[in-house]
Tab-separated table of C-alpha atoms in Angstrom:
chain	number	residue	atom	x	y	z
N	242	UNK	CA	230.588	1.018	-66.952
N	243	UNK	CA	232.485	0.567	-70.107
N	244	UNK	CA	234.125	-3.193	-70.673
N	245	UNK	CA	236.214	-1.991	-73.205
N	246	UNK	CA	240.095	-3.161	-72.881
N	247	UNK	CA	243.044	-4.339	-74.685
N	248	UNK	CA	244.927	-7.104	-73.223
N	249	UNK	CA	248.331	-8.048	-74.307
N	250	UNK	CA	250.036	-10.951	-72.487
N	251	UNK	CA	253.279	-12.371	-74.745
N	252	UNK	CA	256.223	-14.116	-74.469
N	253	UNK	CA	259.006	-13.813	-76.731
N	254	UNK	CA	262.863	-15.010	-76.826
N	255	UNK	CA	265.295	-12.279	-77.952
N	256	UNK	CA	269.112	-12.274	-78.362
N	257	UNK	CA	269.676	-10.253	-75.277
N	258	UNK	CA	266.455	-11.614	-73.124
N	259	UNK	CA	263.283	-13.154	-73.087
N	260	UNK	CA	260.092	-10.823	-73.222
N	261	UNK	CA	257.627	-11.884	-71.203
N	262	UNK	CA	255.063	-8.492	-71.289
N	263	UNK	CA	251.550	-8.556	-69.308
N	264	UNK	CA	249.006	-5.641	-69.068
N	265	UNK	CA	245.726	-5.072	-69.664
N	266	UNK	CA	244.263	-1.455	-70.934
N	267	UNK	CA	241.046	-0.367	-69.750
N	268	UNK	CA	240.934	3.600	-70.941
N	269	UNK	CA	243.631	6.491	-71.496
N	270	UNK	CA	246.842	6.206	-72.710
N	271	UNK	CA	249.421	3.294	-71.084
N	272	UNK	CA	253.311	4.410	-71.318
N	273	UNK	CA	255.890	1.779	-71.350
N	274	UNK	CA	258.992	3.431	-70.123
N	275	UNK	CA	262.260	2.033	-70.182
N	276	UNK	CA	266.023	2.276	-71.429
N	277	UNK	CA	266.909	1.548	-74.784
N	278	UNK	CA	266.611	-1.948	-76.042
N	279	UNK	CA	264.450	-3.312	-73.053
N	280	UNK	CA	261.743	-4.509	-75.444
N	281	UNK	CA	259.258	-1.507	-75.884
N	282	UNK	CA	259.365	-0.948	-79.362
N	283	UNK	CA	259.141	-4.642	-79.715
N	284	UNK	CA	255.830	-5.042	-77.255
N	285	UNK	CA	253.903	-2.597	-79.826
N	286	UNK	CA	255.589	-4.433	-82.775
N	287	UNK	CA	253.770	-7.214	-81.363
N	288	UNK	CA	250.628	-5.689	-80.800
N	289	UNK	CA	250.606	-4.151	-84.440
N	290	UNK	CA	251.223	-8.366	-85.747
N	291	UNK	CA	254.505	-6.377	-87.278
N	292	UNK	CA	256.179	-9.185	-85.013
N	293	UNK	CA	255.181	-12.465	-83.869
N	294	UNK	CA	255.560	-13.702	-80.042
N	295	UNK	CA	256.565	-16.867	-79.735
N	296	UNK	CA	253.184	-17.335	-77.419
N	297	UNK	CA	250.613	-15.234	-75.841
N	298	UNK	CA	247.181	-13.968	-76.292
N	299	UNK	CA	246.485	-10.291	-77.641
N	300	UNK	CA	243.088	-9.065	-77.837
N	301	UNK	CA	240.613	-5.923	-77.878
N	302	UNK	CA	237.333	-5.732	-76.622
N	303	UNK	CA	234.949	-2.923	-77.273
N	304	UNK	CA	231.674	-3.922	-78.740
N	305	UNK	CA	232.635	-7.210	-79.448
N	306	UNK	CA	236.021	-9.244	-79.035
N	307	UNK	CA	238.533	-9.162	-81.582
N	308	UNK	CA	241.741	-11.823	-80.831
N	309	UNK	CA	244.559	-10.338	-82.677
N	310	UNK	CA	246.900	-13.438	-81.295
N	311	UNK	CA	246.556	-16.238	-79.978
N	312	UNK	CA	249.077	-18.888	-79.991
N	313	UNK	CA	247.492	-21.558	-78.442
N	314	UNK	CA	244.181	-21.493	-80.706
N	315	UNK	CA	246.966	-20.805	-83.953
N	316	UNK	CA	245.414	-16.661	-84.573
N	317	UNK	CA	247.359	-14.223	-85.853
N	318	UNK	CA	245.657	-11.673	-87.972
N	319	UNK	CA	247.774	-9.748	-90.623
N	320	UNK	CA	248.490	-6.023	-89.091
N	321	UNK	CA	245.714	-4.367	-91.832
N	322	UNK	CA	243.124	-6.517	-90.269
N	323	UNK	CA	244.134	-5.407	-87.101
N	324	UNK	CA	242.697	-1.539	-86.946
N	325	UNK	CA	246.240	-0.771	-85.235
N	326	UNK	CA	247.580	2.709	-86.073
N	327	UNK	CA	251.287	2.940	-85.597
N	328	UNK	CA	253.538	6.336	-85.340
N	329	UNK	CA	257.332	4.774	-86.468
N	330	UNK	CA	259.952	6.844	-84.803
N	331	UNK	CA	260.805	8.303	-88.590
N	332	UNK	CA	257.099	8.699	-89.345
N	333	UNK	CA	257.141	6.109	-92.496
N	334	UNK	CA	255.678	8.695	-95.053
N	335	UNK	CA	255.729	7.526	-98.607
N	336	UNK	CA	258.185	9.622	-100.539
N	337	UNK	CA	256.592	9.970	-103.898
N	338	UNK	CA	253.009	9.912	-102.264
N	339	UNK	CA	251.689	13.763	-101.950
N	340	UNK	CA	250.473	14.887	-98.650
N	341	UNK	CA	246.994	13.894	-99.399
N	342	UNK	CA	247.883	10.871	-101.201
N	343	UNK	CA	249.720	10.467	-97.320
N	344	UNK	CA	246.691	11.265	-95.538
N	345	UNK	CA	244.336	8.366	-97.969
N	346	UNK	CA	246.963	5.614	-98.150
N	347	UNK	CA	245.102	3.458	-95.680
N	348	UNK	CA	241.582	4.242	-96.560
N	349	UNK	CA	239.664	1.682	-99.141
N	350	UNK	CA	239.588	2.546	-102.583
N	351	UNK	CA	236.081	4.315	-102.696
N	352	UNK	CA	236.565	6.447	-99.831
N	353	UNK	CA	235.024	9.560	-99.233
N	354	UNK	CA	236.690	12.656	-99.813
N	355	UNK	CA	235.309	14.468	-96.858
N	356	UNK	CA	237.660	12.462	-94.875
N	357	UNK	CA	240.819	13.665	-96.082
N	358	UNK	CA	240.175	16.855	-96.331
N	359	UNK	CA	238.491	16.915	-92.602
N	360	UNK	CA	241.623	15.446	-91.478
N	361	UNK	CA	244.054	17.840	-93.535
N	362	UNK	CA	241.835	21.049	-91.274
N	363	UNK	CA	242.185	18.903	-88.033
N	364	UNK	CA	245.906	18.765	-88.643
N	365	UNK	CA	246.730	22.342	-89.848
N	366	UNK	CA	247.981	20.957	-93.139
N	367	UNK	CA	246.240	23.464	-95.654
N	368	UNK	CA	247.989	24.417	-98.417
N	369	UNK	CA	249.907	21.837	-98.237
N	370	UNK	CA	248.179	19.081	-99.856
N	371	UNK	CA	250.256	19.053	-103.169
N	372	UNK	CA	253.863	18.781	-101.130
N	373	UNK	CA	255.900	15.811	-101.022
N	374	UNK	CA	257.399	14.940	-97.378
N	375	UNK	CA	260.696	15.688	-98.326
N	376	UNK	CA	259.449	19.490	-98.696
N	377	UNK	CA	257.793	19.427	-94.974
N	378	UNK	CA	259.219	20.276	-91.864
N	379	UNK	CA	260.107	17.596	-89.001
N	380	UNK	CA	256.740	18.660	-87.204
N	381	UNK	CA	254.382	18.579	-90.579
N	382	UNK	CA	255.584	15.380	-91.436
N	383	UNK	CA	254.370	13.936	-88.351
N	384	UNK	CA	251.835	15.539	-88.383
N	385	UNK	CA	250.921	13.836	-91.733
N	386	UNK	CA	251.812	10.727	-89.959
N	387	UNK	CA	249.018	11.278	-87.495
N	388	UNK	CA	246.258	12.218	-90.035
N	389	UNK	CA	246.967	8.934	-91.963
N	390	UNK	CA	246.865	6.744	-89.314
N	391	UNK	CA	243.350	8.606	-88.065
N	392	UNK	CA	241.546	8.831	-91.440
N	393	UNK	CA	240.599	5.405	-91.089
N	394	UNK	CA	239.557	5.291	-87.624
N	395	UNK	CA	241.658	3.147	-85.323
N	396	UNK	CA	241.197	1.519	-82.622
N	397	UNK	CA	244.470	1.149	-80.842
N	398	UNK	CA	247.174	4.365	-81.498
N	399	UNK	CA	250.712	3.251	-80.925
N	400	UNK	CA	253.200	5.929	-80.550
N	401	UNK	CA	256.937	4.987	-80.660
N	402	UNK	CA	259.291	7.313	-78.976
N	403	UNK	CA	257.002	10.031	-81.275
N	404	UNK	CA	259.648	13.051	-80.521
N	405	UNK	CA	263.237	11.168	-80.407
N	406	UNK	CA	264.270	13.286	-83.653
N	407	UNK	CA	263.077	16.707	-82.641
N	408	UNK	CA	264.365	20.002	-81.495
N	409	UNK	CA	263.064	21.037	-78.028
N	410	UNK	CA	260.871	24.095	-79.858
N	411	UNK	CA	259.084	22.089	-81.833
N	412	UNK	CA	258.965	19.009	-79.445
N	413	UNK	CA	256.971	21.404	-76.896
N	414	UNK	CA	254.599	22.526	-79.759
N	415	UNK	CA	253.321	18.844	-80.777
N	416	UNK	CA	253.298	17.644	-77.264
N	417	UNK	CA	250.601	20.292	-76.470
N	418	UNK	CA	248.703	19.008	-80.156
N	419	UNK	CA	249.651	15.541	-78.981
N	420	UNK	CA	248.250	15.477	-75.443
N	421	UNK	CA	245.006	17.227	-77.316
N	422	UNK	CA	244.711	14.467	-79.631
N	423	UNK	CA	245.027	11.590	-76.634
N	424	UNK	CA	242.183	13.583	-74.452
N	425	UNK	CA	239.909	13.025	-77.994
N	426	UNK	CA	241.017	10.166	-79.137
N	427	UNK	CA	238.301	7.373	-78.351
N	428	UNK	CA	240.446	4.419	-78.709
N	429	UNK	CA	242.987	2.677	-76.574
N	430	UNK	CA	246.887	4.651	-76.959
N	431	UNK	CA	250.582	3.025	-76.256
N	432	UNK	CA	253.014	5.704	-75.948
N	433	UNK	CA	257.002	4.312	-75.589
N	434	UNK	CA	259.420	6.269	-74.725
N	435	UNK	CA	262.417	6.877	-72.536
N	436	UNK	CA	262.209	10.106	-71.641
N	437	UNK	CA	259.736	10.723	-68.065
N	438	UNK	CA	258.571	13.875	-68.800
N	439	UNK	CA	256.386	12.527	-71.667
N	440	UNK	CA	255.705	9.636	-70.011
N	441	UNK	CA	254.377	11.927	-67.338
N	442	UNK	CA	253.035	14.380	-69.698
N	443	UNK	CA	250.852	11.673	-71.576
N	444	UNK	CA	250.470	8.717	-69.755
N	445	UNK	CA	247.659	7.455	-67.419
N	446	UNK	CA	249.084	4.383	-66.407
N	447	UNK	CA	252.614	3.616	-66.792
N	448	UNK	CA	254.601	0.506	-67.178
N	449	UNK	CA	258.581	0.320	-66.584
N	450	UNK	CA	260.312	-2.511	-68.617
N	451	UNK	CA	263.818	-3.469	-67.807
N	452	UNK	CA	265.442	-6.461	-69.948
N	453	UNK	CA	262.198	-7.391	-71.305
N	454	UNK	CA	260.402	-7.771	-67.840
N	455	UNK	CA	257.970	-5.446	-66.027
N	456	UNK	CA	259.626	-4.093	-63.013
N	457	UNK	CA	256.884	-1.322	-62.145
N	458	UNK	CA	253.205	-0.920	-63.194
N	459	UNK	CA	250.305	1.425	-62.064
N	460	UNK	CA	248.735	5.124	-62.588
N	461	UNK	CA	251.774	7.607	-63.765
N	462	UNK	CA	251.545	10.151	-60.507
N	463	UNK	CA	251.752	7.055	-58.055
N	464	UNK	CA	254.845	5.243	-59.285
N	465	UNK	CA	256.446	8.895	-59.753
N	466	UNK	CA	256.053	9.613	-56.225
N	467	UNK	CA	256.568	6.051	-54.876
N	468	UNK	CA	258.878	4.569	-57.291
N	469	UNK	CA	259.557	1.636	-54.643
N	470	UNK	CA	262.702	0.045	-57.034
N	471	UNK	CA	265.840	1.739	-57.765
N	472	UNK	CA	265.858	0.905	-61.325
N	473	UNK	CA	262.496	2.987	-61.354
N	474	UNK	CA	263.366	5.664	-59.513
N	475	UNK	CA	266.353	6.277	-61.926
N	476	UNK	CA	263.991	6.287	-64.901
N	477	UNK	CA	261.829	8.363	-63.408
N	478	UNK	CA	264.548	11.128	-62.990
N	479	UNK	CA	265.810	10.462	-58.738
N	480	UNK	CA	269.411	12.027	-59.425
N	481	UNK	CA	270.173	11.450	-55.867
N	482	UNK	CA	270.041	7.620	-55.264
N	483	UNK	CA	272.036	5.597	-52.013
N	484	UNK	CA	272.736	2.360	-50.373
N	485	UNK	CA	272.001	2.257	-46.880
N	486	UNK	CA	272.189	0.866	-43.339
N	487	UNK	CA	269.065	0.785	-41.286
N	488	UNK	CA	269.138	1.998	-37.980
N	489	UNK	CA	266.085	1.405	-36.390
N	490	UNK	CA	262.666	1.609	-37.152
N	491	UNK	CA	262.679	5.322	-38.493
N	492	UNK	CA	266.640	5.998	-38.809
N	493	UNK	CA	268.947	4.827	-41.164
N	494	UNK	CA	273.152	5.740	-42.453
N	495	UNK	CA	272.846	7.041	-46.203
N	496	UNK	CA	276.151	5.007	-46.811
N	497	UNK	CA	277.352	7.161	-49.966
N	498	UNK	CA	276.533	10.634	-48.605
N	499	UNK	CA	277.413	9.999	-44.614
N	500	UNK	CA	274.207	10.965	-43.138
N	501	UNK	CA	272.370	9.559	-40.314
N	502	UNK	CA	268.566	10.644	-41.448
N	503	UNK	CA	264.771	10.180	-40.574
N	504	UNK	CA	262.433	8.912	-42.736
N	505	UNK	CA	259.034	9.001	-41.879
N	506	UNK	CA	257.711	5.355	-43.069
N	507	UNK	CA	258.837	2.603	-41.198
N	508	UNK	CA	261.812	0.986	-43.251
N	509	UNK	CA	261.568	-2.537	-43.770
N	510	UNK	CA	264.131	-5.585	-44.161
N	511	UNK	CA	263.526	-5.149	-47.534
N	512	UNK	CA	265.063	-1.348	-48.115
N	513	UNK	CA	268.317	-1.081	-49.205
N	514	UNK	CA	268.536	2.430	-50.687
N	515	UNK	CA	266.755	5.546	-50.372
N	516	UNK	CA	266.345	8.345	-52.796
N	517	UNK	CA	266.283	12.315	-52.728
N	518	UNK	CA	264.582	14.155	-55.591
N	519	UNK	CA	266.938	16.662	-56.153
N	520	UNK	CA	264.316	19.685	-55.733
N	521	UNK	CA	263.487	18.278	-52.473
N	522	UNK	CA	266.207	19.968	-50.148
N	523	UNK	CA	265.186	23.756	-47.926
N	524	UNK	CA	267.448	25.594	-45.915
N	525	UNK	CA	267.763	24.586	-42.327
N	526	UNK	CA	268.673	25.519	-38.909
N	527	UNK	CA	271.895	23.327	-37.880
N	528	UNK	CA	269.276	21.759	-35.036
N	529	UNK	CA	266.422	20.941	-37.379
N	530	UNK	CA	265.903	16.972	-37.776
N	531	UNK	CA	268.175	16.107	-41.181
N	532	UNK	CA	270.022	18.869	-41.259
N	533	UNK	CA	273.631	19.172	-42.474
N	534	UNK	CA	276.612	21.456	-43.518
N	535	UNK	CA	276.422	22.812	-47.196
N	536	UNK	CA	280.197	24.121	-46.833
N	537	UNK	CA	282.120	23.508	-50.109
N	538	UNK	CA	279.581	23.213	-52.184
N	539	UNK	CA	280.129	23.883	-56.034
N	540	UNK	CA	276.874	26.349	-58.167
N	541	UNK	CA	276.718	26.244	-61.755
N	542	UNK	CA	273.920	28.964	-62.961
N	543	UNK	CA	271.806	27.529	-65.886
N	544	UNK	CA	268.876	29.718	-67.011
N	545	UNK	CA	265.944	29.028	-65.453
N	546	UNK	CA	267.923	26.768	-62.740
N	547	UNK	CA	271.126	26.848	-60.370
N	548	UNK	CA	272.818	23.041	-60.354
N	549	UNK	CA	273.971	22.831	-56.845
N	550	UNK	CA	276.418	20.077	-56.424
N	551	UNK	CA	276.949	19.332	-51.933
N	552	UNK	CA	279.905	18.258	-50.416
N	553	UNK	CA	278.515	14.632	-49.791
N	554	UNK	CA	277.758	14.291	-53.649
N	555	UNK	CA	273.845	15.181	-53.120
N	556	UNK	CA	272.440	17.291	-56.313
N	557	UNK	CA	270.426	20.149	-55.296
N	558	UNK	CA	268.028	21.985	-58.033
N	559	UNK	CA	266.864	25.210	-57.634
N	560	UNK	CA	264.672	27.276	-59.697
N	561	UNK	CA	265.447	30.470	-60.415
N	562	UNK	CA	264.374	33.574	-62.467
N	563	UNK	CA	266.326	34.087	-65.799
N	564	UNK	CA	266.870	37.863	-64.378
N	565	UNK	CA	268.905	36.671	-61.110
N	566	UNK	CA	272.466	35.851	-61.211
N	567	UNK	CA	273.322	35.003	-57.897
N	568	UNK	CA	271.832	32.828	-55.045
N	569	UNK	CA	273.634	32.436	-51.439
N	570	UNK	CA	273.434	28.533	-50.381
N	571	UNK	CA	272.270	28.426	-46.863
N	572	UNK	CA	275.034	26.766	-44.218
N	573	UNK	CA	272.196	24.178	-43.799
N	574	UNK	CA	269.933	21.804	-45.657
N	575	UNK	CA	267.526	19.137	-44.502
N	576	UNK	CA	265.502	16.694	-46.369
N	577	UNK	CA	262.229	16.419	-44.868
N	578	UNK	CA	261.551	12.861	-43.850
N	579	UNK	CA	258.274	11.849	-45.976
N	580	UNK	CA	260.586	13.654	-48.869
N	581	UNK	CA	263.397	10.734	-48.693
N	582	UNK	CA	261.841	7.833	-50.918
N	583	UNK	CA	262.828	4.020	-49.538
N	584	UNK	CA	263.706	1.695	-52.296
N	585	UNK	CA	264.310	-1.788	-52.901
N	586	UNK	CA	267.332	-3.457	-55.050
């Protein structure tokens, strides 16, 4: 078994908040997922030494330990001492550098050729060595981006919010290179982001930040399915999210949508919402368990979806073929009970 890991644990006071971050990395990529201005970009500031907590301990282990911070024991090395290679959100190229001249910036002054041009193939940027990066597209430039920060062999890859100022074409393109380069890379990787499809797309383990704090943690495909906060569920895309009443054991009143439903966990003095993924509704008979009237509800056709909203303010999503134009909503929905999610405050 490998002991490799990177463990951050840092404190720092902000205007808004305190930071107080704790995690420790074992393999894969970790995603830190959260609104804007919770503190993400400033946790891999922090890991980079871009930033300075005000106390805390980070350090990497993979042959041998390297403390990158350490308040108590007064360590802080300087980010280039680091081996820390960090995507900025507007790539950072230098504007009178050349591609190439991009792609070698980091490497020590004897470095070998082979290098550059190895990374130039692995990142499709042939014949485009002599270009500037204001004569590159949004995609080559990061592209660039990537190549210089893996010429000179990093340890840790920190990606921040990597496809905030791209179109949706090319943003599907370089995820697909992206989540390539992750699966090879042998290092530790820190994707932020606020957007849950690439934290799903990317991430192994995934850690929700709120105000600076850590309100969720654990493997991606768990804490999408069991968000267990509403705050989570939110960020995790739950359009349908309501206060409740409980019942009994297994019943409870959906207080914003009027519906008495049955859940199939048993809800504890702890719950006080429950959430519906918005894909999650079928068609019903009116005596199935969770059924209810769909009368009155509004469609609005989108290409590859209809946007149902109910008469109770539930969302329904439905997929839909690009071809079809019209879809009859059934006179009843149900949720099926291990579908409704029970959340805490």
């Amino acid at each position: 078994m490998s002991n490799k890991s990177l463990k951050v644990n840092i404190q720092k006071k902000l205007k808004e908040f305190d930071l107080d971050v704790s995690f420790e990395l074992k393999k894969g990529c970790l995603g830190i997922l959260g609104p804007s201005g919770c503190g993400k970009s400033m946790t891999l500031k922090s890991v980079a030494g871009i930033v300075d907590p005000d106390s805390g301990v980070i350090s990497l282990t993979t042959d041998n330990e390297y403390v990158y911070f350490d308040s108590d024991n007064k360590v802080n090395l300087k980010p280039q001492k680091r081996n820390v290679g960090y995507l900025f959100q507007n790539y950072a190229l230098f504007p009178n550098m050349t591609v190439e001249e991009n792609v070698a910036c980091g490497l020590s002054k004897d470095y070998d050729e082979k290098i550059v041009s190895e990374m130039i193939k692995r990142f499709h940027l042939e014949g485009l060595e002599k270009r500037y990066p204001r004569q590159l597209s949004g995609g080559q430039q990061q592209r660039v981006a990537l190549a210089r920060i893996l010429a000179y062999g990093p340890d840790v890859l920190l990606l921040d919010e990597p496809f905030s100022a791209m179109d949706t074409v090319l943003k599907g393109q370089l995820r697909m290179e992206l989540v390539n380069l992750l699966n090879g890379f042998d290092g530790f990787s820190i994707l932020v982001t606020h957007d849950r499809d690439e934290a799903f797309q990317f991430c192994d383990e995934l850690l929700v930040l709120d105000e600076g704090k850590i309100i969720a943690q654990g493997a991606t495909h768990e804490l999408f399915e069991n968000p267990k906060k509403v705050e989570v569920a939110k960020l995790t895309g739950c359009k349908n999210i309501s206060k409740i009443d409980i019942i009994d054991d297994f019943h409870l009143k959906a207080l914003d949508w009027g519906l008495t439903l049955e859940v199939s966990e048993k809800i504890s003095s702890k719950i006080t919402h429950i959430g519906i993924r918005a894909h999650d509704f079928s068609g019903a008979e009116k005596s199935d368990v969770n059924a209810f009237e769909t009368a009155n509800s509004k469609k609005l056709e989108m290409p590859f979806e209809w946007e149902i909203t109910l008469p109770n303010g539930l969302w329904w999503i439905v997929d839909k073929q690009i071809r079809e134009h019209d879809f009859e909503i059934p006179k009843y929905l149900t949720i099926d009970p291990k579908n409704i999610i029970l959340l805490e405050e």
